[in-house]
Coordinates of N, CA, C and O in Angstrom, one line a residue:
X1 N 43.5 -43.6 20.1 CA 44.0 -43.4 21.5 C 43.1 -44.1 22.5 O 41.9 -44.1 22.2
X2 N 43.6 -44.6 23.5 CA 42.8 -45.4 24.4 C 42.6 -44.7 25.8 O 43.6 -44.2 26.3
X3 N 41.4 -44.7 26.2 CA 41.1 -44.1 27.6 C 41.3 -45.2 28.6 O 40.7 -46.3 28.4
X4 N 42.0 -44.9 29.7 CA 42.1 -45.9 30.7 C 40.9 -45.7 31.7 O 40.4 -44.6 31.9
X5 N 40.5 -46.8 32.3 CA 39.4 -46.8 33.2 C 40.0 -46.6 34.6 O 40.2 -47.5 35.4
X6 N 40.2 -45.3 35.0 CA 40.8 -45.0 36.3 C 39.9 -45.4 37.4 O 40.4 -46.0 38.4
X7 N 38.6 -45.1 37.4 CA 37.8 -45.5 38.5 C 37.8 -47.1 38.6 O 37.8 -47.6 39.8
X8 N 37.8 -47.8 37.5 CA 37.9 -49.2 37.6 C 39.2 -49.7 38.3 O 39.2 -50.7 39.0
X9 N 40.3 -49.1 37.9 CA 41.6 -49.5 38.6 C 41.5 -49.2 40.1 O 41.9 -50.1 40.8
X10 N 41.0 -48.1 40.5 CA 41.0 -47.7 41.9 C 40.0 -48.7 42.6 O 40.3 -49.2 43.7
X11 N 38.9 -49.0 42.0 CA 37.9 -49.9 42.6 C 38.6 -51.3 42.8 O 38.4 -52.0 43.8
X12 N 39.3 -51.8 41.7 CA 39.9 -53.1 41.8 C 40.9 -53.2 42.9 O 41.0 -54.1 43.7
X13 N 41.7 -52.1 43.0 CA 42.7 -52.1 44.1 C 42.0 -52.1 45.5 O 42.4 -52.8 46.4
X14 N 41.0 -51.3 45.6 CA 40.2 -51.2 46.9 C 39.6 -52.5 47.3 O 39.7 -53.0 48.4
X15 N 39.1 -53.2 46.3 CA 38.5 -54.6 46.6 C 39.5 -55.6 46.9 O 39.4 -56.4 47.8
X16 N 40.5 -55.6 46.0 CA 41.6 -56.7 46.1 C 42.4 -56.6 47.4 O 42.8 -57.6 48.0
X17 N 42.6 -55.4 47.9 CA 43.4 -55.2 49.1 C 42.6 -55.1 50.4 O 43.2 -55.0 51.4
X18 N 41.3 -55.0 50.3 CA 40.5 -54.8 51.5 C 40.2 -56.2 52.1 O 39.4 -56.9 51.5
X19 N 40.7 -56.5 53.3 CA 40.3 -57.6 54.0 C 39.9 -57.2 55.4 O 40.7 -56.5 56.1
X20 N 38.7 -57.5 55.9 CA 38.2 -57.0 57.2 C 39.3 -57.4 58.3 O 39.8 -58.5 58.3
X21 N 39.5 -56.5 59.1 CA 40.4 -56.7 60.2 C 41.9 -56.4 59.9 O 42.8 -56.4 60.7
X22 N 42.2 -56.2 58.6 CA 43.6 -55.9 58.2 C 43.7 -54.4 57.9 O 42.7 -53.8 57.4
X23 N 44.8 -53.8 58.1 CA 45.0 -52.4 57.8 C 44.8 -52.1 56.3 O 45.0 -53.0 55.5
X24 N 44.6 -50.8 56.0 CA 44.4 -50.4 54.6 C 45.6 -49.8 54.0 O 45.5 -49.2 52.9
X25 N 46.7 -49.8 54.7 CA 47.8 -49.0 54.2 C 48.3 -49.4 52.9 O 48.7 -48.5 52.0
X26 N 48.4 -50.7 52.6 CA 48.9 -51.1 51.2 C 47.9 -50.7 50.1 O 48.3 -50.1 49.1
X27 N 46.6 -50.9 50.3 CA 45.6 -50.4 49.3 C 45.7 -48.9 49.2 O 45.6 -48.4 48.1
X28 N 45.7 -48.2 50.3 CA 45.7 -46.8 50.2 C 47.0 -46.3 49.5 O 46.8 -45.3 48.7
X29 N 48.1 -46.9 49.7 CA 49.3 -46.5 49.0 C 49.2 -46.7 47.5 O 49.6 -45.8 46.7
X30 N 48.6 -47.8 47.1 CA 48.4 -48.1 45.7 C 47.4 -47.2 45.1 O 47.6 -46.7 44.0
X31 N 46.3 -46.9 45.8 CA 45.3 -45.9 45.3 C 45.9 -44.5 45.1 O 45.7 -43.9 44.1
X32 N 46.7 -44.1 46.1 CA 47.4 -42.8 45.9 C 48.3 -42.8 44.7 O 48.3 -41.8 44.0
X33 N 49.0 -43.9 44.5 CA 49.9 -43.9 43.4 C 49.1 -43.9 42.0 O 49.5 -43.2 41.1
X34 N 48.0 -44.6 41.9 CA 47.2 -44.6 40.7 C 46.7 -43.2 40.5 O 46.7 -42.7 39.3
X35 N 46.1 -42.6 41.5 CA 45.5 -41.2 41.3 C 46.6 -40.2 41.0 O 46.4 -39.3 40.1
X36 N 47.8 -40.3 41.6 CA 48.9 -39.4 41.2 C 49.3 -39.6 39.8 O 49.5 -38.6 39.0
X37 N 49.4 -40.9 39.4 CA 49.8 -41.2 38.0 C 48.7 -40.6 37.0 O 49.1 -40.0 36.0
X38 N 47.5 -40.7 37.3 CA 46.4 -40.2 36.5 C 46.6 -38.6 36.4 O 46.5 -38.1 35.3
X39 N 46.8 -38.0 37.5 CA 46.9 -36.5 37.5 C 48.2 -36.0 36.7 O 48.1 -35.1 35.9
X40 N 49.3 -36.7 36.9 CA 50.6 -36.3 36.3 C 50.8 -36.7 34.9 O 51.1 -36.0 34.0
X41 N 50.5 -38.0 34.6 CA 50.9 -38.6 33.3 C 49.7 -38.6 32.3 O 49.9 -38.6 31.1
X42 N 48.5 -38.5 32.8 CA 47.3 -38.6 32.0 C 46.2 -37.5 32.3 O 45.1 -37.8 32.5
X43 N 46.6 -36.3 32.4 CA 45.7 -35.2 32.8 C 44.6 -35.0 31.8 O 43.5 -34.5 32.2
X44 N 44.8 -35.4 30.6 CA 43.8 -35.3 29.5 C 42.6 -36.3 29.7 O 41.6 -36.2 29.1
X45 N 42.8 -37.3 30.5 CA 41.8 -38.3 30.8 C 40.9 -37.7 31.9 O 41.2 -37.8 33.1
X46 N 39.8 -37.2 31.5 CA 38.9 -36.5 32.5 C 38.0 -37.6 33.2 O 37.4 -38.4 32.6
X47 N 38.0 -37.5 34.5 CA 37.1 -38.3 35.4 C 36.4 -37.4 36.3 O 37.0 -36.6 37.0
X48 N 35.1 -37.6 36.4 CA 34.3 -36.9 37.4 C 34.4 -37.7 38.7 O 33.5 -38.5 39.0
X49 N 35.5 -37.5 39.5 CA 35.7 -38.2 40.7 C 34.6 -38.0 41.7 O 34.3 -38.9 42.5
X50 N 34.0 -36.8 41.8 CA 33.0 -36.6 42.7 C 31.8 -37.5 42.4 O 31.2 -38.1 43.4
X51 N 31.4 -37.7 41.2 CA 30.3 -38.5 40.8 C 30.7 -40.0 41.1 O 29.9 -40.8 41.6
X52 N 31.9 -40.4 40.8 CA 32.4 -41.8 41.0 C 32.3 -42.1 42.6 O 31.8 -43.1 43.0
X53 N 32.9 -41.2 43.4 CA 32.9 -41.4 44.8 C 31.5 -41.4 45.4 O 31.2 -42.2 46.3
X54 N 30.6 -40.5 44.9 CA 29.2 -40.6 45.4 C 28.6 -41.9 45.1 O 27.9 -42.5 45.9
X55 N 28.8 -42.5 43.9 CA 28.3 -43.8 43.6 C 28.9 -44.9 44.5 O 28.1 -45.7 44.9
X56 N 30.1 -44.8 44.7 CA 30.8 -45.8 45.6 C 30.2 -45.7 47.0 O 30.0 -46.7 47.7
X57 N 30.0 -44.5 47.5 CA 29.4 -44.3 48.8 C 28.0 -44.9 48.9 O 27.7 -45.5 49.9
X58 N 27.2 -44.7 47.8 CA 25.8 -45.3 47.8 C 25.9 -46.8 47.9 O 25.2 -47.5 48.6
X59 N 26.8 -47.4 47.0 CA 27.0 -48.8 47.0 C 27.5 -49.4 48.3 O 26.9 -50.4 48.8
X60 N 28.5 -48.7 48.9 CA 29.0 -49.2 50.2 C 28.0 -49.1 51.3 O 27.8 -50.0 52.2
X61 N 27.2 -48.0 51.3 CA 26.2 -47.8 52.4 C 25.1 -48.8 52.2 O 24.6 -49.4 53.3
X62 N 24.7 -49.2 51.0 CA 23.7 -50.2 50.8 C 24.2 -51.6 51.2 O 23.4 -52.6 51.3
X63 N 25.5 -51.8 51.3 CA 26.1 -53.1 51.6 C 26.5 -53.3 53.1 O 27.4 -54.1 53.3
X64 N 26.0 -52.5 54.0 CA 26.4 -52.5 55.3 C 26.4 -53.9 56.0 O 27.2 -54.2 56.9
X65 N 25.5 -54.8 55.5 CA 25.4 -56.1 56.1 C 26.4 -57.1 55.4 O 26.6 -58.2 55.9
X66 N 27.0 -56.7 54.3 CA 27.9 -57.6 53.5 C 29.3 -57.1 53.7 O 29.9 -56.6 52.7
X67 N 29.9 -57.1 54.8 CA 31.2 -56.5 55.1 C 32.2 -57.0 54.1 O 33.1 -56.2 53.7
X68 N 32.2 -58.2 53.6 CA 33.2 -58.7 52.7 C 33.2 -58.1 51.3 O 34.2 -58.3 50.6
X69 N 32.1 -57.5 50.9 CA 32.1 -56.9 49.6 C 32.3 -55.4 49.6 O 32.1 -54.7 48.6
X70 N 32.6 -54.9 50.7 CA 32.9 -53.4 50.9 C 34.0 -53.1 49.9 O 35.0 -53.8 49.8
X71 N 33.9 -52.0 49.2 CA 34.9 -51.6 48.3 C 36.2 -51.1 48.9 O 37.3 -51.4 48.6
X72 N 36.0 -50.2 49.9 CA 37.2 -49.5 50.5 C 37.2 -49.4 52.0 O 36.2 -49.2 52.6
X73 N 38.4 -49.6 52.5 CA 38.6 -49.3 54.0 C 38.3 -47.9 54.2 O 38.4 -47.0 53.3
X74 N 37.8 -47.5 55.4 CA 37.4 -46.1 55.7 C 38.6 -45.1 55.4 O 38.3 -44.0 55.0
X75 N 39.8 -45.5 55.7 CA 40.9 -44.5 55.4 C 41.1 -44.3 53.9 O 41.4 -43.2 53.5
X76 N 41.0 -45.3 53.1 CA 41.1 -45.2 51.7 C 39.9 -44.3 51.2 O 40.0 -43.5 50.3
X77 N 38.7 -44.6 51.7 CA 37.5 -43.9 51.3 C 37.7 -42.4 51.6 O 37.3 -41.5 50.8
X78 N 38.1 -42.1 52.8 CA 38.4 -40.7 53.2 C 39.3 -40.0 52.3 O 39.1 -38.9 51.9
X79 N 40.4 -40.7 51.9 CA 41.3 -40.2 50.9 C 40.7 -39.9 49.6 O 40.9 -38.8 49.0
X80 N 39.8 -40.8 49.1 CA 39.1 -40.6 47.9 C 38.2 -39.4 47.9 O 38.1 -38.6 46.9
X81 N 37.5 -39.2 49.0 CA 36.7 -38.0 49.1 C 37.5 -36.7 49.1 O 37.2 -35.8 48.3
X82 N 38.6 -36.7 49.8 CA 39.5 -35.6 49.9 C 40.1 -35.3 48.5 O 40.1 -34.2 48.0
X83 N 40.5 -36.4 47.8 CA 41.0 -36.2 46.4 C 40.0 -35.7 45.5 O 40.3 -34.8 44.7
X84 N 38.7 -36.1 45.6 CA 37.7 -35.7 44.6 C 37.3 -34.3 44.7 O 36.8 -33.7 43.8
X85 N 37.7 -33.6 45.9 CA 37.3 -32.2 46.1 C 38.5 -31.3 46.1 O 38.4 -30.1 46.3
X86 N 39.7 -31.9 46.0 CA 41.0 -31.1 46.3 C 41.1 -29.8 45.4 O 41.4 -28.8 46.0
X87 N 40.8 -29.9 44.1 CA 40.9 -28.7 43.3 C 39.8 -27.7 43.7 O 40.1 -26.5 43.7
X88 N 38.6 -28.1 44.0 CA 37.6 -27.2 44.4 C 37.9 -26.5 45.7 O 37.6 -25.3 45.9
X89 N 38.4 -27.2 46.6 CA 38.8 -26.7 47.9 C 39.9 -25.6 47.8 O 39.8 -24.6 48.3
X90 N 40.9 -26.0 46.9 CA 42.0 -25.0 46.7 C 41.5 -23.7 46.1 O 42.1 -22.7 46.3
X91 N 40.5 -23.8 45.3 CA 39.9 -22.6 44.6 C 39.1 -21.7 45.5 O 38.9 -20.5 45.2
X92 N 38.7 -22.1 46.7 CA 38.0 -21.3 47.6 C 38.9 -20.1 48.1 O 40.0 -20.3 48.4
X93 N 38.3 -18.9 48.1 CA 39.0 -17.7 48.4 C 39.1 -17.4 49.9 O 39.8 -16.5 50.3
X94 N 38.5 -18.2 50.7 CA 38.5 -18.0 52.2 C 39.2 -19.2 52.9 O 38.7 -20.3 52.8
X95 N 40.4 -18.9 53.5 CA 41.2 -20.0 54.1 C 40.3 -20.7 55.2 O 40.4 -21.9 55.3
X96 N 39.5 -20.0 55.9 CA 38.7 -20.6 57.0 C 37.8 -21.7 56.4 O 37.6 -22.8 57.0
X97 N 37.2 -21.5 55.2 CA 36.3 -22.4 54.6 C 37.1 -23.6 54.1 O 36.7 -24.8 54.2
X98 N 38.3 -23.4 53.5 CA 39.2 -24.5 53.1 C 39.5 -25.4 54.3 O 39.4 -26.6 54.2
X99 N 39.9 -24.8 55.4 CA 40.2 -25.6 56.6 C 39.0 -26.3 57.1 O 39.1 -27.5 57.5
X100 N 37.9 -25.7 57.1 CA 36.7 -26.3 57.6 C 36.3 -27.6 56.8 O 36.0 -28.6 57.4
X101 N 36.4 -27.5 55.5 CA 36.1 -28.7 54.7 C 37.1 -29.8 54.9 O 36.7 -31.0 55.2
X102 N 38.4 -29.5 55.0 CA 39.4 -30.5 55.2 C 39.2 -31.1 56.6 O 39.3 -32.3 56.8
X103 N 38.9 -30.3 57.6 CA 38.6 -30.8 59.0 C 37.4 -31.7 59.0 O 37.5 -32.8 59.6
X104 N 36.4 -31.3 58.3 CA 35.2 -32.2 58.2 C 35.5 -33.6 57.6 O 35.1 -34.6 58.1
X105 N 36.3 -33.6 56.5 CA 36.7 -34.8 55.9 C 37.5 -35.7 56.9 O 37.3 -36.9 57.0
X106 N 38.4 -35.0 57.6 CA 39.3 -35.8 58.5 C 38.6 -36.3 59.7 O 39.0 -37.3 60.3
X107 N 37.6 -35.5 60.2 CA 36.9 -35.9 61.4 C 35.8 -36.9 61.3 O 35.5 -37.6 62.2
X108 N 35.3 -37.0 60.1 CA 34.2 -38.0 59.9 C 34.8 -39.4 60.0 O 35.9 -39.7 59.6
X109 N 34.0 -40.4 60.5 CA 34.5 -41.7 60.6 C 34.5 -42.5 59.4 O 35.2 -43.5 59.3
X110 N 33.7 -42.2 58.4 CA 33.6 -42.9 57.1 C 33.3 -44.3 57.2 O 33.7 -45.2 56.5
X111 N 32.4 -44.6 58.3 CA 32.0 -46.0 58.4 C 30.9 -46.3 57.3 O 30.3 -45.4 56.8
X112 N 30.8 -47.5 57.0 CA 29.9 -47.9 55.9 C 28.5 -47.3 55.9 O 28.0 -46.8 55.0
X113 N 27.9 -47.4 57.1 CA 26.5 -47.0 57.2 C 26.3 -45.5 57.0 O 25.2 -45.0 56.8
X114 N 27.4 -44.7 57.1 CA 27.3 -43.3 57.0 C 27.9 -42.7 55.8 O 27.9 -41.5 55.6
X115 N 28.5 -43.5 54.9 CA 29.3 -43.0 53.8 C 28.5 -42.1 52.9 O 28.9 -41.1 52.5
X116 N 27.3 -42.6 52.5 CA 26.5 -41.8 51.6 C 26.1 -40.5 52.2 O 26.3 -39.4 51.5
X117 N 25.6 -40.5 53.4 CA 25.2 -39.2 54.0 C 26.4 -38.3 54.3 O 26.4 -37.1 54.0
X118 N 27.6 -38.9 54.7 CA 28.8 -38.1 55.0 C 29.3 -37.4 53.7 O 29.7 -36.3 53.6
X119 N 29.3 -38.2 52.6 CA 29.8 -37.7 51.3 C 28.9 -36.6 50.8 O 29.4 -35.5 50.4
X120 N 27.6 -36.8 50.9 CA 26.7 -35.8 50.5 C 26.8 -34.5 51.3 O 26.8 -33.4 50.8
X121 N 27.1 -34.6 52.6 CA 27.2 -33.5 53.5 C 28.5 -32.7 53.1 O 28.5 -31.5 53.0
X122 N 29.6 -33.4 52.8 CA 30.8 -32.7 52.4 C 30.6 -32.0 51.1 O 31.0 -30.8 51.0
X123 N 30.1 -32.6 50.1 CA 29.9 -32.0 48.8 C 28.9 -30.8 48.9 O 29.1 -29.8 48.2
X124 N 27.8 -31.0 49.7 CA 26.9 -29.9 49.8 C 27.5 -28.7 50.5 O 27.3 -27.5 50.1
X125 N 28.3 -28.9 51.5 CA 28.9 -27.8 52.3 C 29.9 -27.1 51.3 O 30.0 -25.9 51.3
X126 N 30.6 -27.9 50.6 CA 31.6 -27.3 49.6 C 30.9 -26.4 48.6 O 31.3 -25.3 48.3
X127 N 29.7 -26.9 48.1 CA 29.0 -26.2 47.1 C 28.4 -24.9 47.7 O 28.5 -23.8 47.0
X128 N 28.0 -24.9 48.9 CA 27.6 -23.7 49.6 C 28.7 -22.7 49.8 O 28.5 -21.5 49.5
X129 N 29.9 -23.1 50.2 CA 31.0 -22.3 50.3 C 31.4 -21.7 48.9 O 31.8 -20.5 48.8
X130 N 31.3 -22.5 47.9 CA 31.6 -21.9 46.5 C 30.6 -20.8 46.1 O 31.0 -19.8 45.6
X131 N 29.4 -21.0 46.5 CA 28.4 -20.0 46.2 C 28.7 -18.8 47.0 O 28.6 -17.7 46.4
X132 N 29.0 -18.9 48.2 CA 29.3 -17.7 49.1 C 30.6 -17.0 48.5 O 30.7 -15.8 48.6
X133 N 31.5 -17.8 48.1 CA 32.8 -17.3 47.5 C 32.5 -16.4 46.3 O 33.0 -15.3 46.1
X134 N 31.6 -16.9 45.4 CA 31.2 -16.1 44.2 C 30.5 -14.8 44.6 O 30.7 -13.8 44.0
X135 N 29.6 -14.9 45.6 CA 29.0 -13.7 46.1 C 30.0 -12.7 46.7 O 29.9 -11.5 46.5
X136 N 30.9 -13.2 47.4 CA 32.0 -12.4 48.0 C 32.7 -11.6 46.9 O 33.0 -10.4 47.0
X137 N 33.1 -12.4 45.9 CA 33.8 -11.7 44.7 C 32.9 -10.7 44.0 O 33.4 -9.7 43.7
X138 N 31.7 -11.1 43.8 CA 30.7 -10.2 43.1 C 30.5 -8.9 43.9 O 30.5 -7.8 43.3
X139 N 30.4 -9.0 45.2 CA 30.2 -7.8 46.0 C 31.4 -6.9 46.0 O 31.3 -5.7 46.0
X140 N 32.6 -7.5 46.0 CA 33.9 -6.7 45.9 C 33.9 -5.9 44.6 O 34.2 -4.8 44.5
X141 N 33.5 -6.6 43.5 CA 33.5 -6.0 42.2 C 32.5 -4.9 42.1 O 32.7 -3.8 41.6
X142 N 31.3 -5.1 42.8 CA 30.3 -4.1 42.8 C 30.7 -2.9 43.6 O 30.5 -1.7 43.1
X143 N 31.4 -3.1 44.7 CA 31.9 -2.0 45.5 C 32.9 -1.2 44.7 O 32.9 0.1 44.7
X144 N 33.8 -1.9 44.0 CA 34.8 -1.2 43.2 C 34.2 -0.4 42.0 O 34.6 0.8 41.7
X145 N 33.2 -1.0 41.4 CA 32.5 -0.3 40.3 C 31.7 1.0 40.8 O 31.8 2.0 40.2
X146 N 31.1 0.9 42.0 CA 30.5 2.1 42.6 C 31.5 3.1 43.0 O 31.3 4.3 42.7
X147 N 32.6 2.7 43.5 CA 33.7 3.7 43.8 C 34.2 4.4 42.5 O 34.4 5.6 42.5
X148 N 34.4 3.6 41.5 CA 34.9 4.2 40.2 C 33.9 5.2 39.7 O 34.2 6.2 39.2
X149 N 32.6 4.8 39.7 CA 31.6 5.7 39.3 C 31.6 7.0 40.1 O 31.4 8.1 39.5
X150 N 31.8 6.9 41.4 CA 31.8 8.1 42.2 C 33.0 9.0 41.8 O 32.9 10.2 41.7
X151 N 34.1 8.3 41.5 CA 35.3 9.1 41.1 C 35.0 9.8 39.8 O 35.3 11.0 39.6
X152 N 34.4 9.0 38.8 CA 34.1 9.6 37.5 C 33.2 10.7 37.6 O 33.3 11.7 36.8
X153 N 32.2 10.7 38.5 CA 31.2 11.7 38.6 C 31.7 13.0 39.3 O 31.3 14.1 39.0
X154 N 32.6 12.8 40.2 CA 33.2 13.9 40.9 C 34.7 14.1 40.6 O 35.5 13.9 41.4
X155 N 34.9 14.4 39.3 CA 36.3 14.4 38.7 C 37.2 15.3 39.5 O 38.3 14.9 39.8
X156 N 36.8 16.4 39.9 CA 37.7 17.3 40.6 C 38.0 16.9 42.0 O 39.1 16.8 42.4
X157 N 36.9 16.6 42.8 CA 37.1 16.3 44.2 C 37.8 15.0 44.4 O 38.5 14.8 45.4
X158 N 37.6 14.0 43.6 CA 38.1 12.6 43.8 C 39.5 12.4 43.2 O 40.1 11.4 43.4
X159 N 39.9 13.3 42.3 CA 41.2 13.1 41.7 C 42.4 13.4 42.7 O 43.5 12.9 42.5
X160 N 42.1 14.2 43.7 CA 43.1 14.5 44.7 C 43.3 13.2 45.6 O 42.3 12.7 46.1
X161 N 44.5 12.7 45.7 CA 44.8 11.5 46.4 C 44.2 11.5 47.8 O 43.8 10.5 48.4
X162 N 44.3 12.7 48.5 CA 43.8 12.8 49.8 C 42.3 12.5 49.9 O 41.8 12.2 51.0
X163 N 41.6 12.8 48.8 CA 40.1 12.7 48.9 C 39.5 11.4 48.3 O 38.4 11.2 48.3
X164 N 40.4 10.5 47.8 CA 40.0 9.3 47.1 C 39.2 8.4 48.2 O 38.2 7.8 47.8
X165 N 39.8 8.3 49.4 CA 39.1 7.6 50.4 C 37.7 8.1 50.7 O 36.8 7.4 51.0
X166 N 37.6 9.4 50.7 CA 36.3 10.1 50.9 C 35.3 9.6 49.9 O 34.1 9.3 50.1
X167 N 35.8 9.6 48.6 CA 34.9 9.2 47.5 C 34.5 7.7 47.7 O 33.3 7.4 47.4
X168 N 35.4 6.9 48.2 CA 35.0 5.5 48.5 C 33.9 5.4 49.6 O 33.0 4.6 49.4
X169 N 34.0 6.2 50.6 CA 33.0 6.2 51.7 C 31.7 6.7 51.1 O 30.6 6.1 51.4
X170 N 31.7 7.7 50.3 CA 30.5 8.3 49.8 C 29.9 7.6 48.5 O 28.9 8.1 48.0
X171 N 30.5 6.5 48.1 CA 30.1 5.9 46.8 C 28.8 5.1 47.0 O 28.1 4.8 46.0
X172 N 28.3 4.9 48.2 CA 27.1 4.2 48.5 C 27.1 2.7 48.6 O 26.1 2.1 48.7
X173 N 28.3 2.2 48.6 CA 28.5 0.7 48.6 C 27.9 0.1 49.9 O 27.4 -1.0 49.9
X174 N 28.0 0.9 51.0 CA 27.5 0.4 52.3 C 26.0 0.3 52.3 O 25.4 -0.5 53.1
X175 N 25.3 0.9 51.4 CA 23.9 0.8 51.3 C 23.5 -0.2 50.1 O 22.7 -1.1 50.3
X176 N 24.2 0.0 49.0 CA 23.9 -0.8 47.8 C 24.2 -2.3 48.0 O 23.4 -3.1 47.7
X177 N 25.4 -2.6 48.4 CA 25.8 -4.0 48.5 C 24.9 -4.8 49.4 O 24.5 -5.9 48.9
X178 N 24.6 -4.4 50.6 CA 23.7 -5.3 51.4 C 22.3 -5.5 50.7 O 21.7 -6.5 50.8
X179 N 21.8 -4.4 50.1 CA 20.5 -4.6 49.4 C 20.6 -5.5 48.2 O 19.6 -6.2 47.9
X180 N 21.6 -5.4 47.5 CA 21.8 -6.3 46.3 C 22.0 -7.7 46.8 O 21.4 -8.7 46.3
X181 N 22.7 -7.9 47.9 CA 22.9 -9.3 48.4 C 21.6 -9.9 48.8 O 21.5 -11.1 48.7
X182 N 20.7 -9.1 49.3 CA 19.4 -9.7 49.8 C 18.7 -10.4 48.6 O 17.9 -11.3 48.8
X183 N 19.0 -9.9 47.4 CA 18.4 -10.5 46.2 C 19.2 -11.7 45.7 O 18.6 -12.6 45.0
X184 N 20.4 -11.8 46.0 CA 21.3 -12.8 45.5 C 21.4 -14.0 46.4 O 21.6 -15.2 45.9
X185 N 21.2 -13.8 47.7 CA 21.3 -14.9 48.6 C 20.0 -15.8 48.5 O 18.9 -15.3 48.4
X186 N 20.2 -17.1 48.6 CA 19.1 -18.0 48.5 C 18.2 -17.9 49.8 O 18.7 -17.6 50.8
X187 N 16.9 -18.0 49.6 CA 16.0 -17.9 50.8 C 16.2 -19.0 51.8 O 16.6 -20.0 51.6

């Protein structure tokens, strides 16, 4: 079985269709089609798009004086960044964070001289949100475990549905969770 070189195809399209002063719509349409085909028809072909896009950003940033060898028009590059993080963004549990990442991608200019820095900033911010999302999930589980333990220890008082909320308040999560978080959050 043969693996297709998806990054090579996208790069070839980007180079072949990019002419300074001309719109990028044709190249962008072709790139979207190739990436969609990869996702739908060849999902078993794994590509680390984040790594590929990071490398392209480095190459394009280092070529700021050689406009004719630029790989991608800024609109196509913006799409590639967005595509490379799409699954990770969807997995974030906080809508505000998902929107912030997409807004950042859309608002950046993606000019050659800033591509490397902008790409790193997007990926770094996303990694931070993922870390915070994991902490958010962990603290919820910790609170539930403390509540369950409180119910188990006070079998008579907490079995009554009217007193279950009291057990939640008295489980100590309001004290334990912030103190545990202080050890989990990076300095």
